[in-house]
Short mmCIF file of C-alpha atoms in Angstrom, two decimals:
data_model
loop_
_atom_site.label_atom_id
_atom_site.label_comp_id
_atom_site.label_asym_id
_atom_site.label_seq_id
_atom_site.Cartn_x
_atom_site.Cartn_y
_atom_site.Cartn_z
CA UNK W 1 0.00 0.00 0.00
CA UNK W 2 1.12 3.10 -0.63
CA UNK W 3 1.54 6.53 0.95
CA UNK W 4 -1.41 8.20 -0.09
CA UNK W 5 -3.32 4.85 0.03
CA UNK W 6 -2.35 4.59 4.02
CA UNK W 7 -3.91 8.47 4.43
CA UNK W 8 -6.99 7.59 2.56
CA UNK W 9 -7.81 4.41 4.80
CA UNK W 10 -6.84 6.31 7.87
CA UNK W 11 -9.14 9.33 6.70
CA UNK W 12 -12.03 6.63 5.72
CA UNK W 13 -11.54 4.64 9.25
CA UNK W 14 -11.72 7.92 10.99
CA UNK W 15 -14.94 9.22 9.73
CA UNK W 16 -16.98 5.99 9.77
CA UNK W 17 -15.88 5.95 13.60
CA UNK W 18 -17.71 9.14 13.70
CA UNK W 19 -20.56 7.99 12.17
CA UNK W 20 -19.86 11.01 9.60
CA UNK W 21 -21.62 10.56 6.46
CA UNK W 22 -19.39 11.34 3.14
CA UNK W 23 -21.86 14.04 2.47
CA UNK W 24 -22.00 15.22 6.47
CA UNK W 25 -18.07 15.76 5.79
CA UNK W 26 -17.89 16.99 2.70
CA UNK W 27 -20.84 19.83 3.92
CA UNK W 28 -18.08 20.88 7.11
CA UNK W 29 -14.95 20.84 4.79
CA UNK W 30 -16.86 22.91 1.85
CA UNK W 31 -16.27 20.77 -0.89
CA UNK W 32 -18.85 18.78 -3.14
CA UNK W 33 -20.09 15.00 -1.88
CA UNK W 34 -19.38 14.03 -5.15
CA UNK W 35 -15.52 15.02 -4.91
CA UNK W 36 -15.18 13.93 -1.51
CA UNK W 37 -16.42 11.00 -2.44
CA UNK W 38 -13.82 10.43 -5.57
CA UNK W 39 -11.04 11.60 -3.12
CA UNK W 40 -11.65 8.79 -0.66
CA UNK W 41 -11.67 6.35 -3.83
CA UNK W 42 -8.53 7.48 -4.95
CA UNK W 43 -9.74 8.63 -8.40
CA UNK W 44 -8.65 12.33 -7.13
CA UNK W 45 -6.11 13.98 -5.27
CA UNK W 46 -6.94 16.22 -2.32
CA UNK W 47 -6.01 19.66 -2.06
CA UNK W 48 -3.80 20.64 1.17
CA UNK W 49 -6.61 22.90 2.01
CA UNK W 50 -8.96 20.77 2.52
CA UNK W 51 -6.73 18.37 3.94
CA UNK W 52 -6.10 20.26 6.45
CA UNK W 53 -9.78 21.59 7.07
CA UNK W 54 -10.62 17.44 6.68
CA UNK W 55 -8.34 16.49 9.64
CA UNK W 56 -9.36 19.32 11.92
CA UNK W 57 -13.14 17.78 11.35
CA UNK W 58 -12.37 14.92 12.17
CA UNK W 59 -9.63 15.55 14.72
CA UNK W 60 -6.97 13.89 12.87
CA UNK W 61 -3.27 14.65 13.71
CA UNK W 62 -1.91 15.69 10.49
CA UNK W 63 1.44 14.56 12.37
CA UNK W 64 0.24 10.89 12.58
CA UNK W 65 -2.03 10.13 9.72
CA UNK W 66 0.92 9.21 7.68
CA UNK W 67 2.81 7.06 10.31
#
C-alpha cells in the first residue's frame, strides 16, 4: 500500500468511527459530496486545504495520519 493509500484508509476509518456521512463531511470541509467521495476512492487527489480543514473535522493529527 502506498503513501497516499495509508492516508486515505486512515481518513475513511476515521470518519466511519464518527458515524460522519461522506456528504455530512464533505458539507463541514466545503467541498462537493461528489468530490469527496472520488477523493476517498482514490480517483482524485486532495487539495492541502482541505486536507487540512478534513483532519481538523475529524480531529486527525496531520502529524500521525501518515505514520
Amino acid at each position: 500500500m502506498n503513501q497516499a493509500d495509508l492516508i486515505v484508509t486512515r481518513i475513511e476509518r476515521a470518519r466511519q468511527d464518527r458515524s460522519i456521512s461522506v456528504a455530512e463531511l464533505a458539507r463541514r470541509i466545503d467541498v462537493g459530496r461528489k468530490r469527496l467521495w472520488y477523493v476517498l476512492n482514490g480517483q482524485h487527489s486532495m487539495h492541502v486545504d482541505e486536507f487540512v480543514r478534513l483532519c481538523v473535522v475529524i480531529d486527525l493529527s496531520l502529524i500521525h495520519i501518515s505514520e
